[in-house]
Amino acid sequence: MKYDESIDCKGLECPMPIVHITKTIAKMDKGQRLHAEVTDPSFTEDLTVWAKRHAYTVVELTEENQVVNVVIEK
């Protein structure tokens, strides 16, 4: 999948993955996509609430070997 930015949030605990994603996506244009890798177990639940609040679209969400890969469209 194509994305415009990518960040590594592995090893960060709540709320830091969402903080890093928020800072990065704020610099992006509408329609651009951000990819993030996260290991925090509560991230998926936090992501759902955060994306809805900001009207972002979660385009892809997968988990493999305890790493969540997410692509978010601004």
mmCIF file of N, CA and C in Angstrom:
data_model
loop_
_atom_site.group_PDB
_atom_site.id
_atom_site.type_symbol
_atom_site.label_atom_id
_atom_site.label_comp_id
_atom_site.label_asym_id
_atom_site.label_seq_id
_atom_site.Cartn_x
_atom_site.Cartn_y
_atom_site.Cartn_z
ATOM 1 N N MET A 1 0.850 -1.188 0.000
ATOM 2 C CA MET A 1 0.000 0.000 0.000
ATOM 3 C C MET A 1 0.887 1.240 0.000
ATOM 4 N N LYS A 2 0.471 2.230 -0.728
ATOM 5 C CA LYS A 2 1.218 3.483 -0.829
ATOM 6 C C LYS A 2 0.858 4.405 0.341
ATOM 7 N N TYR A 3 1.876 5.042 0.903
ATOM 8 C CA TYR A 3 1.649 6.052 1.927
ATOM 9 C C TYR A 3 2.689 7.155 1.781
ATOM 10 N N ASP A 4 2.375 8.319 2.337
ATOM 11 C CA ASP A 4 3.206 9.502 2.150
ATOM 12 C C ASP A 4 4.238 9.707 3.262
ATOM 13 N N GLU A 5 3.942 9.220 4.443
ATOM 14 C CA GLU A 5 4.854 9.313 5.597
ATOM 15 C C GLU A 5 4.809 7.996 6.344
ATOM 16 N N SER A 6 5.872 7.694 7.082
ATOM 17 C CA SER A 6 5.912 6.495 7.895
ATOM 18 C C SER A 6 6.637 6.804 9.198
ATOM 19 N N ILE A 7 6.083 6.307 10.326
ATOM 20 C CA ILE A 7 6.746 6.503 11.606
ATOM 21 C C ILE A 7 6.782 5.184 12.380
ATOM 22 N N ASP A 8 7.794 5.054 13.210
ATOM 23 C CA ASP A 8 7.996 3.872 14.035
ATOM 24 C C ASP A 8 7.688 4.239 15.481
ATOM 25 N N CYS A 9 6.612 3.690 16.012
ATOM 26 C CA CYS A 9 6.218 3.941 17.401
ATOM 27 C C CYS A 9 6.356 2.685 18.248
ATOM 28 N N LYS A 10 7.132 1.714 17.759
ATOM 29 C CA LYS A 10 7.319 0.475 18.514
ATOM 30 C C LYS A 10 8.038 0.798 19.823
ATOM 31 N N GLY A 11 7.573 0.175 20.911
ATOM 32 C CA GLY A 11 8.181 0.373 22.216
ATOM 33 C C GLY A 11 7.604 1.535 23.009
ATOM 34 N N LEU A 12 6.796 2.366 22.369
ATOM 35 C CA LEU A 12 6.173 3.495 23.066
ATOM 36 C C LEU A 12 4.867 3.053 23.701
ATOM 37 N N GLU A 13 4.583 3.570 24.891
ATOM 38 C CA GLU A 13 3.343 3.243 25.582
ATOM 39 C C GLU A 13 2.379 4.414 25.506
ATOM 40 N N CYS A 14 1.096 4.096 25.701
ATOM 41 C CA CYS A 14 0.020 5.076 25.675
ATOM 42 C C CYS A 14 0.355 6.253 26.590
ATOM 43 N N PRO A 15 0.190 7.456 26.130
ATOM 44 C CA PRO A 15 -0.461 7.926 24.910
ATOM 45 C C PRO A 15 0.518 8.273 23.787
ATOM 46 N N MET A 16 1.789 7.914 23.946
ATOM 47 C CA MET A 16 2.813 8.407 23.023
ATOM 48 C C MET A 16 2.621 8.019 21.553
ATOM 49 N N PRO A 17 2.152 6.800 21.210
ATOM 50 C CA PRO A 17 1.931 6.531 19.784
ATOM 51 C C PRO A 17 0.938 7.524 19.161
ATOM 52 N N ILE A 18 -0.164 7.805 19.849
ATOM 53 C CA ILE A 18 -1.155 8.752 19.330
ATOM 54 C C ILE A 18 -0.565 10.161 19.269
ATOM 55 N N VAL A 19 0.261 10.529 20.240
ATOM 56 C CA VAL A 19 0.901 11.856 20.244
ATOM 57 C C VAL A 19 1.790 11.991 19.012
ATOM 58 N N HIS A 20 2.616 10.995 18.732
ATOM 59 C CA HIS A 20 3.513 11.048 17.569
ATOM 60 C C HIS A 20 2.723 11.052 16.260
ATOM 61 N N ILE A 21 1.684 10.244 16.197
ATOM 62 C CA ILE A 21 0.844 10.206 14.999
ATOM 63 C C ILE A 21 0.172 11.562 14.791
ATOM 64 N N THR A 22 -0.341 12.149 15.857
ATOM 65 C CA THR A 22 -1.009 13.460 15.766
ATOM 66 C C THR A 22 -0.056 14.528 15.248
ATOM 67 N N LYS A 23 1.159 14.568 15.779
ATOM 68 C CA LYS A 23 2.150 15.566 15.343
ATOM 69 C C LYS A 23 2.528 15.379 13.884
ATOM 70 N N THR A 24 2.672 14.133 13.468
ATOM 71 C CA THR A 24 3.079 13.866 12.087
ATOM 72 C C THR A 24 1.956 14.174 11.108
ATOM 73 N N ILE A 25 0.758 13.720 11.405
ATOM 74 C CA ILE A 25 -0.361 13.896 10.471
ATOM 75 C C ILE A 25 -0.776 15.372 10.369
ATOM 76 N N ALA A 26 -0.509 16.147 11.415
ATOM 77 C CA ALA A 26 -0.843 17.575 11.386
ATOM 78 C C ALA A 26 -0.072 18.304 10.284
ATOM 79 N N LYS A 27 1.095 17.818 9.938
ATOM 80 C CA LYS A 27 1.945 18.440 8.910
ATOM 81 C C LYS A 27 1.593 17.967 7.503
ATOM 82 N N MET A 28 0.682 17.009 7.406
ATOM 83 C CA MET A 28 0.347 16.419 6.119
ATOM 84 C C MET A 28 -0.880 17.091 5.505
ATOM 85 N N ASP A 29 -1.017 16.932 4.202
ATOM 86 C CA ASP A 29 -2.160 17.487 3.481
ATOM 87 C C ASP A 29 -3.326 16.511 3.497
ATOM 88 N N LYS A 30 -4.525 17.064 3.355
ATOM 89 C CA LYS A 30 -5.730 16.242 3.274
ATOM 90 C C LYS A 30 -5.576 15.257 2.118
ATOM 91 N N GLY A 31 -5.939 14.017 2.371
ATOM 92 C CA GLY A 31 -5.826 12.970 1.352
ATOM 93 C C GLY A 31 -4.529 12.183 1.420
ATOM 94 N N GLN A 32 -3.532 12.688 2.142
ATOM 95 C CA GLN A 32 -2.282 11.956 2.278
ATOM 96 C C GLN A 32 -2.434 10.850 3.317
ATOM 97 N N ARG A 33 -1.555 9.851 3.214
ATOM 98 C CA ARG A 33 -1.628 8.692 4.093
ATOM 99 C C ARG A 33 -0.374 8.545 4.948
ATOM 100 N N LEU A 34 -0.604 8.196 6.202
ATOM 101 C CA LEU A 34 0.457 7.976 7.178
ATOM 102 C C LEU A 34 0.467 6.513 7.584
ATOM 103 N N HIS A 35 1.639 5.909 7.580
ATOM 104 C CA HIS A 35 1.816 4.537 8.050
ATOM 105 C C HIS A 35 2.527 4.592 9.396
ATOM 106 N N ALA A 36 2.059 3.808 10.366
ATOM 107 C CA ALA A 36 2.710 3.730 11.668
ATOM 108 C C ALA A 36 2.780 2.281 12.131
ATOM 109 N N GLU A 37 3.880 1.964 12.817
ATOM 110 C CA GLU A 37 4.052 0.659 13.454
ATOM 111 C C GLU A 37 4.022 0.886 14.959
ATOM 112 N N VAL A 38 3.172 0.133 15.662
ATOM 113 C CA VAL A 38 2.949 0.356 17.087
ATOM 114 C C VAL A 38 2.884 -0.989 17.816
ATOM 115 N N THR A 39 3.460 -1.034 19.034
ATOM 116 C CA THR A 39 3.412 -2.259 19.833
ATOM 117 C C THR A 39 2.566 -2.107 21.099
ATOM 118 N N ASP A 40 2.073 -0.928 21.400
ATOM 119 C CA ASP A 40 1.265 -0.706 22.596
ATOM 120 C C ASP A 40 -0.039 -1.494 22.497
ATOM 121 N N PRO A 41 -0.349 -2.365 23.490
ATOM 122 C CA PRO A 41 -1.547 -3.200 23.404
ATOM 123 C C PRO A 41 -2.867 -2.424 23.391
ATOM 124 N N SER A 42 -2.908 -1.232 23.919
ATOM 125 C CA SER A 42 -4.166 -0.468 23.942
ATOM 126 C C SER A 42 -4.314 0.447 22.723
ATOM 127 N N PHE A 43 -3.365 0.390 21.806
ATOM 128 C CA PHE A 43 -3.351 1.317 20.678
ATOM 129 C C PHE A 43 -4.583 1.220 19.794
ATOM 130 N N THR A 44 -5.015 0.020 19.456
ATOM 131 C CA THR A 44 -6.132 -0.141 18.522
ATOM 132 C C THR A 44 -7.390 0.545 19.039
ATOM 133 N N GLU A 45 -7.675 0.379 20.315
ATOM 134 C CA GLU A 45 -8.842 1.024 20.910
ATOM 135 C C GLU A 45 -8.682 2.552 20.902
ATOM 136 N N ASP A 46 -7.497 3.029 21.265
ATOM 137 C CA ASP A 46 -7.224 4.472 21.250
ATOM 138 C C ASP A 46 -7.347 5.036 19.838
ATOM 139 N N LEU A 47 -6.831 4.299 18.874
ATOM 140 C CA LEU A 47 -6.843 4.739 17.480
ATOM 141 C C LEU A 47 -8.263 4.954 16.975
ATOM 142 N N THR A 48 -9.145 4.030 17.289
ATOM 143 C CA THR A 48 -10.530 4.120 16.822
ATOM 144 C C THR A 48 -11.187 5.411 17.306
ATOM 145 N N VAL A 49 -11.038 5.715 18.574
ATOM 146 C CA VAL A 49 -11.625 6.926 19.158
ATOM 147 C C VAL A 49 -10.976 8.172 18.553
ATOM 148 N N TRP A 50 -9.662 8.170 18.464
ATOM 149 C CA TRP A 50 -8.906 9.312 17.935
ATOM 150 C C TRP A 50 -9.288 9.593 16.479
ATOM 151 N N ALA A 51 -9.309 8.560 15.636
ATOM 152 C CA ALA A 51 -9.621 8.734 14.215
ATOM 153 C C ALA A 51 -11.026 9.288 14.025
ATOM 154 N N LYS A 52 -11.972 8.777 14.786
ATOM 155 C CA LYS A 52 -13.348 9.258 14.684
ATOM 156 C C LYS A 52 -13.441 10.727 15.095
ATOM 157 N N ARG A 53 -12.770 11.087 16.175
ATOM 158 C CA ARG A 53 -12.792 12.457 16.685
ATOM 159 C C ARG A 53 -12.237 13.453 15.667
ATOM 160 N N HIS A 54 -11.208 13.033 14.927
ATOM 161 C CA HIS A 54 -10.551 13.934 13.972
ATOM 162 C C HIS A 54 -11.021 13.731 12.528
ATOM 163 N N ALA A 55 -11.962 12.841 12.328
ATOM 164 C CA ALA A 55 -12.511 12.538 10.992
ATOM 165 C C ALA A 55 -11.431 12.036 10.030
ATOM 166 N N TYR A 56 -10.494 11.225 10.556
ATOM 167 C CA TYR A 56 -9.493 10.568 9.720
ATOM 168 C C TYR A 56 -9.999 9.164 9.403
ATOM 169 N N THR A 57 -9.517 8.609 8.306
ATOM 170 C CA THR A 57 -9.930 7.280 7.888
ATOM 171 C C THR A 57 -8.813 6.275 8.141
ATOM 172 N N VAL A 58 -9.131 5.207 8.848
ATOM 173 C CA VAL A 58 -8.187 4.110 9.021
ATOM 174 C C VAL A 58 -8.342 3.224 7.792
ATOM 175 N N VAL A 59 -7.357 3.290 6.913
ATOM 176 C CA VAL A 59 -7.410 2.593 5.627
ATOM 177 C C VAL A 59 -7.014 1.131 5.786
ATOM 178 N N GLU A 60 -6.051 0.890 6.643
ATOM 179 C CA GLU A 60 -5.565 -0.472 6.844
ATOM 180 C C GLU A 60 -5.149 -0.635 8.297
ATOM 181 N N LEU A 61 -5.461 -1.778 8.873
ATOM 182 C CA LEU A 61 -5.082 -2.074 10.245
ATOM 183 C C LEU A 61 -4.813 -3.565 10.336
ATOM 184 N N THR A 62 -3.544 -3.933 10.529
ATOM 185 C CA THR A 62 -3.167 -5.336 10.639
ATOM 186 C C THR A 62 -2.248 -5.509 11.844
ATOM 187 N N GLU A 63 -2.193 -6.732 12.334
ATOM 188 C CA GLU A 63 -1.281 -7.031 13.441
ATOM 189 C C GLU A 63 -0.536 -8.312 13.123
ATOM 190 N N GLU A 64 0.781 -8.251 13.319
ATOM 191 C CA GLU A 64 1.614 -9.421 13.096
ATOM 192 C C GLU A 64 2.753 -9.387 14.098
ATOM 193 N N ASN A 65 2.949 -10.484 14.802
ATOM 194 C CA ASN A 65 4.015 -10.579 15.818
ATOM 195 C C ASN A 65 3.946 -9.441 16.822
ATOM 196 N N GLN A 66 2.758 -9.108 17.283
ATOM 197 C CA GLN A 66 2.491 -8.084 18.293
ATOM 198 C C GLN A 66 2.844 -6.669 17.819
ATOM 199 N N VAL A 67 2.949 -6.467 16.515
ATOM 200 C CA VAL A 67 3.162 -5.138 15.938
ATOM 201 C C VAL A 67 1.934 -4.792 15.112
ATOM 202 N N VAL A 68 1.316 -3.676 15.475
ATOM 203 C CA VAL A 68 0.166 -3.185 14.720
ATOM 204 C C VAL A 68 0.690 -2.267 13.624
ATOM 205 N N ASN A 69 0.269 -2.522 12.414
ATOM 206 C CA ASN A 69 0.567 -1.666 11.261
ATOM 207 C C ASN A 69 -0.722 -0.975 10.887
ATOM 208 N N VAL A 70 -0.672 0.342 10.841
ATOM 209 C CA VAL A 70 -1.873 1.104 10.518
ATOM 210 C C VAL A 70 -1.551 2.128 9.442
ATOM 211 N N VAL A 71 -2.496 2.314 8.531
ATOM 212 C CA VAL A 71 -2.405 3.376 7.530
ATOM 213 C C VAL A 71 -3.627 4.252 7.736
ATOM 214 N N ILE A 72 -3.361 5.547 7.950
ATOM 215 C CA ILE A 72 -4.409 6.517 8.240
ATOM 216 C C ILE A 72 -4.411 7.567 7.139
ATOM 217 N N GLU A 73 -5.588 7.853 6.612
ATOM 218 C CA GLU A 73 -5.712 8.912 5.607
ATOM 219 C C GLU A 73 -6.270 10.161 6.273
ATOM 220 N N LYS A 74 -5.573 11.258 6.047
ATOM 221 C CA LYS A 74 -6.016 12.535 6.625
ATOM 222 C C LYS A 74 -7.180 13.082 5.835
#
